PDB file of C-alpha atoms and ligand atoms in Angstrom:
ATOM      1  CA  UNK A   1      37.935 -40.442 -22.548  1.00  0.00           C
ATOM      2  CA  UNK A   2      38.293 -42.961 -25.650  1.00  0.00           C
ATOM      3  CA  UNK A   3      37.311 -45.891 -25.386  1.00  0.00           C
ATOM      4  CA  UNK A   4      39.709 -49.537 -25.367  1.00  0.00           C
ATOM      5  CA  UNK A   5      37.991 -50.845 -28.842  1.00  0.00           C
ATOM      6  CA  UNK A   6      41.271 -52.177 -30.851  1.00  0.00           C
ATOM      7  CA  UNK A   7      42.474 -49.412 -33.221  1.00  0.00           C
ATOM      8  CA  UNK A   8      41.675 -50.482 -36.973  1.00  0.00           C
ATOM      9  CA  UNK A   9      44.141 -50.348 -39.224  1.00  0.00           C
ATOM     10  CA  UNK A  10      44.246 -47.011 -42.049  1.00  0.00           C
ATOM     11  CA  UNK A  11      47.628 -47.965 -43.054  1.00  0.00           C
ATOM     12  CA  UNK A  12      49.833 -51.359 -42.686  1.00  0.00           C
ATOM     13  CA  UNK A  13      53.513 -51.271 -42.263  1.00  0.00           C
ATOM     14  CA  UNK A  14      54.076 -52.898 -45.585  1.00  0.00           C
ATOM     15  CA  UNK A  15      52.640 -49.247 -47.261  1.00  0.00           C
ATOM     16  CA  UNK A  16      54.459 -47.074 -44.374  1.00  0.00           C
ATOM     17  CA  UNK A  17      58.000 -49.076 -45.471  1.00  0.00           C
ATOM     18  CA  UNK A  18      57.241 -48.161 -49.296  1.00  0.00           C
ATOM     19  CA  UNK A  19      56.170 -44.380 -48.804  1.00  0.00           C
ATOM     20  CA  UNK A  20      59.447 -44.277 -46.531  1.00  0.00           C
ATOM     21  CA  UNK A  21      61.457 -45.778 -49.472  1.00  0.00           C
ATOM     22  CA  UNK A  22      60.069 -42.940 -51.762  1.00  0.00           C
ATOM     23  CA  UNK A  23      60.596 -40.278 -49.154  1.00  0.00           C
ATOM     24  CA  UNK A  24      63.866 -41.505 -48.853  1.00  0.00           C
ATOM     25  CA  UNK A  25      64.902 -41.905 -51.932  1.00  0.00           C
ATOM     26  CA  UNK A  26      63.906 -38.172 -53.067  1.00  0.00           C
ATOM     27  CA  UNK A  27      65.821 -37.077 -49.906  1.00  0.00           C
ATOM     28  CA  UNK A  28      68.627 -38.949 -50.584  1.00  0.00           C
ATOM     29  CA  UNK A  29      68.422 -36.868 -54.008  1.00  0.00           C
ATOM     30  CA  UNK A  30      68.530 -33.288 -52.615  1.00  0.00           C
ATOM     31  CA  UNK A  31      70.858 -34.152 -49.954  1.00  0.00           C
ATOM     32  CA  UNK A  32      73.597 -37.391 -50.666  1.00  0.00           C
ATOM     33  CA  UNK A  33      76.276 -34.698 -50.594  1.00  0.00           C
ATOM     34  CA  UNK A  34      74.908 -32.133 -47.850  1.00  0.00           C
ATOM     35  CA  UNK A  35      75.722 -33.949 -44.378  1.00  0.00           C
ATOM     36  CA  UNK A  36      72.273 -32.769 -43.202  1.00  0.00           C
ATOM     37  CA  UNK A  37      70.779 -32.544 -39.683  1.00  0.00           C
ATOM     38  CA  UNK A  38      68.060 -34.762 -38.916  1.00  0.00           C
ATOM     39  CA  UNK A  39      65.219 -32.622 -36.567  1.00  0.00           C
ATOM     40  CA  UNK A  40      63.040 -35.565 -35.409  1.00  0.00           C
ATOM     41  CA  UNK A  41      60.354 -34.312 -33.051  1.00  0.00           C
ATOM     42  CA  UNK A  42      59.587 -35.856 -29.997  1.00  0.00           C
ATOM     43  CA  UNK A  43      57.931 -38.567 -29.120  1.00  0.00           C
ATOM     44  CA  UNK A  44      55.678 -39.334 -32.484  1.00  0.00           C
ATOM     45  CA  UNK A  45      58.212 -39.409 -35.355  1.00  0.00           C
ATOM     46  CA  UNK A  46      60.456 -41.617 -33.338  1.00  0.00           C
ATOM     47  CA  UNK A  47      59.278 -44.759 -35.275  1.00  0.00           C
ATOM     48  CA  UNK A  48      59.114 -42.788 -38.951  1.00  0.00           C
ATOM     49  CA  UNK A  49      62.755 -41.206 -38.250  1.00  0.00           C
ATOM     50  CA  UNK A  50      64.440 -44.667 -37.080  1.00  0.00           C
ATOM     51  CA  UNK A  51      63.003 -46.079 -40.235  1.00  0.00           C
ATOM     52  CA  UNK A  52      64.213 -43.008 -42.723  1.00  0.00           C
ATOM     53  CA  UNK A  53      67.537 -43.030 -41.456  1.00  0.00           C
ATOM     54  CA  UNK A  54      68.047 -46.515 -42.425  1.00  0.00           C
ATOM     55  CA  UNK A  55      66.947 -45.854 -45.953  1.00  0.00           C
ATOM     56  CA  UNK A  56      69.732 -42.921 -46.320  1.00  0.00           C
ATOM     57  CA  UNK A  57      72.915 -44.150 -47.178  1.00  0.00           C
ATOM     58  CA  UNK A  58      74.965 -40.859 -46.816  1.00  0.00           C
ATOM     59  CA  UNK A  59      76.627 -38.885 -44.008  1.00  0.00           C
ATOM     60  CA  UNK A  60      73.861 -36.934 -41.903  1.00  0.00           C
ATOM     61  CA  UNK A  61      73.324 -36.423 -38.187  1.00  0.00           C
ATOM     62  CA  UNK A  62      70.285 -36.611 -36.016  1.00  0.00           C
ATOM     63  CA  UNK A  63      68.980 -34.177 -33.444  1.00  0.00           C
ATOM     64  CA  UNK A  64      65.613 -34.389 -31.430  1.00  0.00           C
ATOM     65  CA  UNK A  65      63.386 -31.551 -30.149  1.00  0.00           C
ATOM     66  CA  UNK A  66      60.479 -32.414 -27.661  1.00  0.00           C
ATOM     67  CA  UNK A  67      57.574 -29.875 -28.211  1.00  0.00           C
ATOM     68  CA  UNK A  68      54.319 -29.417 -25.695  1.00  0.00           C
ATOM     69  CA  UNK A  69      51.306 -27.754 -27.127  1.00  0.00           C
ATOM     70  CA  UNK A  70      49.269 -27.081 -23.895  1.00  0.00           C
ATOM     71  CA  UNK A  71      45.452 -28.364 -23.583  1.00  0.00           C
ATOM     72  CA  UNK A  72      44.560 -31.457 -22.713  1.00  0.00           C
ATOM     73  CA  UNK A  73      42.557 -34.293 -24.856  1.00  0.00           C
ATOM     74  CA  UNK A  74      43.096 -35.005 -28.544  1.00  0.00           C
ATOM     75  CA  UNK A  75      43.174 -30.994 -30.490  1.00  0.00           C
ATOM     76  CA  UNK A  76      46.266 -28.359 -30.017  1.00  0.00           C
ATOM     77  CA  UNK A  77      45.492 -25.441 -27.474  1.00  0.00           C
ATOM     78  CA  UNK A  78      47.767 -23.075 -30.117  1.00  0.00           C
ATOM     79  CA  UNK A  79      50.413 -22.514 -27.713  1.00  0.00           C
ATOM     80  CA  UNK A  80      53.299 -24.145 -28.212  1.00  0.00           C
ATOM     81  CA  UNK A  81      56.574 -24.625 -26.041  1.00  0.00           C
ATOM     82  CA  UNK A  82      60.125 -26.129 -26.387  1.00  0.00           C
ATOM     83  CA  UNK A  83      60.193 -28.492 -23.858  1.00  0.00           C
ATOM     84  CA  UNK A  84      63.804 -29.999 -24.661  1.00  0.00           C
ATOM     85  CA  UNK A  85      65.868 -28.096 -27.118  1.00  0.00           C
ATOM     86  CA  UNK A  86      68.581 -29.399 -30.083  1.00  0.00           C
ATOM     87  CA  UNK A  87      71.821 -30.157 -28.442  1.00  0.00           C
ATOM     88  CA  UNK A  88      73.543 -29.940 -32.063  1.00  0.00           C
ATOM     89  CA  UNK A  89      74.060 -26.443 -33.637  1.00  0.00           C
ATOM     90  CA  UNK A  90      71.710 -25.370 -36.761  1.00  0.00           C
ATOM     91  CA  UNK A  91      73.687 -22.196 -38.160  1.00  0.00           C
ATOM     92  CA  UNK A  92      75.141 -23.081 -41.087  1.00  0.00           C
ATOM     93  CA  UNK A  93      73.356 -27.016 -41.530  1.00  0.00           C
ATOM     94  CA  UNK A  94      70.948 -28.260 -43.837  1.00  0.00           C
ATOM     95  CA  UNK A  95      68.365 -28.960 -41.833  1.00  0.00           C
ATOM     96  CA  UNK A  96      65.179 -31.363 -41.953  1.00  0.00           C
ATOM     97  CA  UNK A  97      62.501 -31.275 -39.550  1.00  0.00           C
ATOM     98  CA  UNK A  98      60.808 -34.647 -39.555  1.00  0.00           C
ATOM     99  CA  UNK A  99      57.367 -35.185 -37.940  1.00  0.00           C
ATOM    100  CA  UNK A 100      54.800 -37.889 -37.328  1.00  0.00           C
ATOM    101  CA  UNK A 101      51.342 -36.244 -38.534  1.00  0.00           C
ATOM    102  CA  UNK A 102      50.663 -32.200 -39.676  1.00  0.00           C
ATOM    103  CA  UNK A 103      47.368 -31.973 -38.191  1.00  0.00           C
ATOM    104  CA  UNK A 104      46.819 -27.820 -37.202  1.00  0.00           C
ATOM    105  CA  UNK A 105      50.708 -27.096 -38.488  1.00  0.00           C
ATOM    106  CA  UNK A 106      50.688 -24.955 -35.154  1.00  0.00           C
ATOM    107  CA  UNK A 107      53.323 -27.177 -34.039  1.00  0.00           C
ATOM    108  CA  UNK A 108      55.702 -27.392 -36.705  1.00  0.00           C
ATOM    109  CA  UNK A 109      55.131 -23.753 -37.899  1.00  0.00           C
ATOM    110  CA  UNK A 110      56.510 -22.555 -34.391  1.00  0.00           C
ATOM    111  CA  UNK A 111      59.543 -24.835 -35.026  1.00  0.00           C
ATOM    112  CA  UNK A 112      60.043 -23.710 -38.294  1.00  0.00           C
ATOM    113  CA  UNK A 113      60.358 -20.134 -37.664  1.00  0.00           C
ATOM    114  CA  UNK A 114      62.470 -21.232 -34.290  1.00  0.00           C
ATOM    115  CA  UNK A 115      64.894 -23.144 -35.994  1.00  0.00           C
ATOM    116  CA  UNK A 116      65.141 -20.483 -39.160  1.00  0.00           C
ATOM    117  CA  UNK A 117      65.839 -17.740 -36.555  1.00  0.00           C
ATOM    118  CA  UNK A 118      69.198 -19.951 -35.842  1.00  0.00           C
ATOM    119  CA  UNK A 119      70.593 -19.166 -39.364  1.00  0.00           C
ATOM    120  CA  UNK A 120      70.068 -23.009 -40.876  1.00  0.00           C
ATOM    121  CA  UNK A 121      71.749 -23.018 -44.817  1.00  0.00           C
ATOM    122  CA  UNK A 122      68.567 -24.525 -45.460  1.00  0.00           C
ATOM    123  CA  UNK A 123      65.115 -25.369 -43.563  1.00  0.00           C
ATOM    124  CA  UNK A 124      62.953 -28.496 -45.094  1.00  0.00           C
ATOM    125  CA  UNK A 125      60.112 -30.353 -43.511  1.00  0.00           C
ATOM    126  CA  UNK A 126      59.347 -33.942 -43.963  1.00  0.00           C
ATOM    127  CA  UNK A 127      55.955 -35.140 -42.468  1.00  0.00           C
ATOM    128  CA  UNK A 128      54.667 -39.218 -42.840  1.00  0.00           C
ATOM    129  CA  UNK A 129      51.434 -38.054 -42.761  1.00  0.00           C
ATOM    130  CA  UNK A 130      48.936 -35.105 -43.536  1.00  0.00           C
ATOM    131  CA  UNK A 131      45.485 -34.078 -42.506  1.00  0.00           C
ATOM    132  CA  UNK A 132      44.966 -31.365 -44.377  1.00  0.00           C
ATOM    133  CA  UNK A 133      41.439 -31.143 -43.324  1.00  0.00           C
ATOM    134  CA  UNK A 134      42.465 -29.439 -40.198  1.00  0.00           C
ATOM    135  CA  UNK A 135      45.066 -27.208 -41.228  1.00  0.00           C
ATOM    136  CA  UNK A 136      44.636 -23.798 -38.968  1.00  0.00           C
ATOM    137  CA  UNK A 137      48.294 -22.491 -40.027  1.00  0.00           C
ATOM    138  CA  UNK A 138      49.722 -22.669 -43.824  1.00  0.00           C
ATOM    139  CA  UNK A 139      52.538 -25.307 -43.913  1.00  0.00           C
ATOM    140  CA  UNK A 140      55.137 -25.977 -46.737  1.00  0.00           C
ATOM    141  CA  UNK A 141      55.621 -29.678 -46.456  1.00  0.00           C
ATOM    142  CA  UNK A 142      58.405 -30.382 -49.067  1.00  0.00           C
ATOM    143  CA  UNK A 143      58.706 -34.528 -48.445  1.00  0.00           C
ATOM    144  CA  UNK A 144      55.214 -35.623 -47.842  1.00  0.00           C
ATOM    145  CA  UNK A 145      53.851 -39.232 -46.848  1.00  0.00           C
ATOM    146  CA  UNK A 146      50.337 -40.222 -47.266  1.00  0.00           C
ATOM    147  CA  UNK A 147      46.946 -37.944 -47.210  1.00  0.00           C
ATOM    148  CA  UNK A 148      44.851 -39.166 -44.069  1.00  0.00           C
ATOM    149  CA  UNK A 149      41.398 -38.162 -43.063  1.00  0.00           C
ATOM    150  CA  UNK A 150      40.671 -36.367 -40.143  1.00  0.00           C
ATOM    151  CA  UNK A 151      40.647 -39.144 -37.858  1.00  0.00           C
ATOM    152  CA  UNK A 152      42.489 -39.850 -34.152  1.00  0.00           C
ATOM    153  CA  UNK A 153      45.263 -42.029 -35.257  1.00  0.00           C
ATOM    154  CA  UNK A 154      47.447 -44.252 -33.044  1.00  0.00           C
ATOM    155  CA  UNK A 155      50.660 -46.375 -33.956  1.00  0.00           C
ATOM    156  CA  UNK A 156      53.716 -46.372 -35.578  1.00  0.00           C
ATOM    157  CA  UNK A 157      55.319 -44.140 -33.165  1.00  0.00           C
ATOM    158  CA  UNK A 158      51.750 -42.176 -32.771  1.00  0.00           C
ATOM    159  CA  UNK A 159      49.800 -42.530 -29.143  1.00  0.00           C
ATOM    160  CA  UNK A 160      46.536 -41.596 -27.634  1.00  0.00           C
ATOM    161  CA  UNK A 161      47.806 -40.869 -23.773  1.00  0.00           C
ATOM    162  CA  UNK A 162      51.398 -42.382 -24.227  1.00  0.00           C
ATOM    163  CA  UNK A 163      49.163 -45.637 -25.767  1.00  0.00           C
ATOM    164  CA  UNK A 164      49.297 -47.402 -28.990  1.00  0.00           C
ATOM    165  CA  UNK A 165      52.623 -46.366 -30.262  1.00  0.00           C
ATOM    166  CA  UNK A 166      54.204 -49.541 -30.073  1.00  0.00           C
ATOM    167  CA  UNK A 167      51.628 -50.515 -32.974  1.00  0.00           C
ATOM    168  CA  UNK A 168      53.177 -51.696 -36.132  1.00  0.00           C
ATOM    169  CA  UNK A 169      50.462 -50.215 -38.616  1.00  0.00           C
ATOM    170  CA  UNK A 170      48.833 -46.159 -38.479  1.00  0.00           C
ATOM    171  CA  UNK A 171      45.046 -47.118 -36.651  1.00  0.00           C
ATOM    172  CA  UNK A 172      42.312 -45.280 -36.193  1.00  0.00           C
ATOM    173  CA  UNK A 173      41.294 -44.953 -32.630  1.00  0.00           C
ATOM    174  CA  UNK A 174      37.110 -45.429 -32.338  1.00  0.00           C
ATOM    175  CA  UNK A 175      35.451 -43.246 -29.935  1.00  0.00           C
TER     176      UNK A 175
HETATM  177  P1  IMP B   1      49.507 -29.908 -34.989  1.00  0.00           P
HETATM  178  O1  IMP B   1      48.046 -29.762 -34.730  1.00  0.00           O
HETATM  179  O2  IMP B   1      49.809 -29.912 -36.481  1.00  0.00           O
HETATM  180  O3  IMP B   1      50.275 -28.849 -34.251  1.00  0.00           O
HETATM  181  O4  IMP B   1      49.941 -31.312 -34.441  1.00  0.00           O
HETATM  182  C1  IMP B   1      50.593 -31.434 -33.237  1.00  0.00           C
HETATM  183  C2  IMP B   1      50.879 -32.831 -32.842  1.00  0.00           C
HETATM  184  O5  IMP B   1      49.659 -33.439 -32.504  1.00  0.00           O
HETATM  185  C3  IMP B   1      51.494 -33.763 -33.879  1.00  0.00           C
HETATM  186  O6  IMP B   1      52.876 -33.688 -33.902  1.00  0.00           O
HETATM  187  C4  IMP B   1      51.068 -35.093 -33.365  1.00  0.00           C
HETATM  188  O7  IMP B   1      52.020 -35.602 -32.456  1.00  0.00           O
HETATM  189  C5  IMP B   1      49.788 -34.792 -32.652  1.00  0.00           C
HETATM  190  N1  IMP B   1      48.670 -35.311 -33.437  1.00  0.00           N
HETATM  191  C6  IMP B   1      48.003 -34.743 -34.449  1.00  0.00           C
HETATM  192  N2  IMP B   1      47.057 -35.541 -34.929  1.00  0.00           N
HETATM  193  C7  IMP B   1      47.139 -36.677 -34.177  1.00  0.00           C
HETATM  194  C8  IMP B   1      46.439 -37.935 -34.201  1.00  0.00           C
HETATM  195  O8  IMP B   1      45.537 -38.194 -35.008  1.00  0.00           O
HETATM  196  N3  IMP B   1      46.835 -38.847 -33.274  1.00  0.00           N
HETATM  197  C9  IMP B   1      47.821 -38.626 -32.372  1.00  0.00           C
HETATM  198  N4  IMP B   1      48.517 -37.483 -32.339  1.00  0.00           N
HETATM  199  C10 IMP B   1      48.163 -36.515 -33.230  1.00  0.00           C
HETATM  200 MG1   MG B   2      54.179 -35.056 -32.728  1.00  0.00          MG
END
C-alpha cells in the first residue's frame, strides 16, 4: 500500500509542453501529408495524446486501445490482454502508438506485434517517457520524451490506483 505523502514533482508541465512541442514537431515532419492514425493507450497517455494532437496541424485520426497486464500492485505480471479493441481499421494506415511511460515494454511490445499483424503501411511508437532501467522486452521507441529513473510516477494522465492523474506535473510517488 503507498502511502498519501504528496507526490514531488520530477517534471513540471512547463518541460512536458516543450518536449511535446519537439515530439510534435518531428512528427509533424514524417507525417504532415500521411493522414495517420493516432493509437493512444488507455487510460495513461490520455493527458500526453490530448496535448500532441493539438500541436499537429494536419489531417490524422485518433483511435484508443485499453490494455490490462494482470497482477496487482505497481510491476507488470507479463501477461497482457486487450481489454477494449480499435474501432478504426489499421490495414493500410500509418499508424502511431502513443503511450504514457515504457517501463518493462511488455505492454507495448504485445501491441506492436498485434497491431502489425493487421497489415498497418507503417507501425511507429511514441512514448512521453522512458525507464529504461527496467526494460525486460527490447522496444524501438522512434519519438521519445524524457529519460526517467526508475521511480513510481503519478500525474499527467499517470495514476497509482486510478489516483494522481489529474496532476498537472509527472511526480514521484514516496513509499
Ligand atoms: P510496461 O511495464 O512497459 O508494460 O508498462 C505498462 C504500463 O504500466 C504503462 O503503460 C504504464 O501505464 C504503467 N506504468 C509503468 N510505470 C509506471 C509508473 O511509474 N507509474 C504508473 N504507471 C506506470
Ligand atoms: Mg499505460
Amino acid at each position: 500500500m503507498k502511502s498519501e505523502s504528496a507526490p514531488k514533482v520530477l517534471i513540471s508541465g512547463a518541460e512536458i509542453a516543450l518536449v511535446t512541442k519537439r515530439l510534435a514537431a518531428a512528427i509533424t515532419r514524417d507525417y504532415r501529408n500521411k493522414n495517420p492514425l493516432l493509437v493512444g493507450i488507455l487510460k495513461g497517455s490520455f493527458v500526453f495524446l490530448a496535448d500532441l494532437v493539438r500541436q499537429l496541424d494536419f489531417p490524422l485520426e485518433i483511435d484508443f486501445v485499453r490494455l490490462a497486464s494482470y497482477g496487482a500492485g505497481t510491476t507488470t505480471s507479463g501477461e497482457v490482454k486487450m481489454k477494449h479493441d480499435l474501432q478504426l481499421n489499421v490495414k493500410g494506415r500509418h499508424v502511431l502508438v502513443v503511450e504514457d511511460i515504457i517501463d518493462t515494454g511488455i505492454t507495448v511490445k504485445f501491441l506492436m506485434e498485434y497491431l502489425k499483424k493487421q497489415k498497418p503501411a507503417s507501425l511507429k511508437l511514441c512514448a512521453l517517457t522512458d525507464k529504461p532501467s527496467r526494460r525486460r522486452v527490447k522496444v524501438k521507441i522512434d519519438y521519445r520524451g524524457i529519460e526517467v529513473p526508475d521511480k513510481f510516477l503519478v500525474g499527467y494522465g499517470i495514476d497509482c490506483d486510478e489516483k494522481h492523474r489529474n496532476l498537472p506535473d509527472i511526480c514521484i510517488l514516496d513509499e
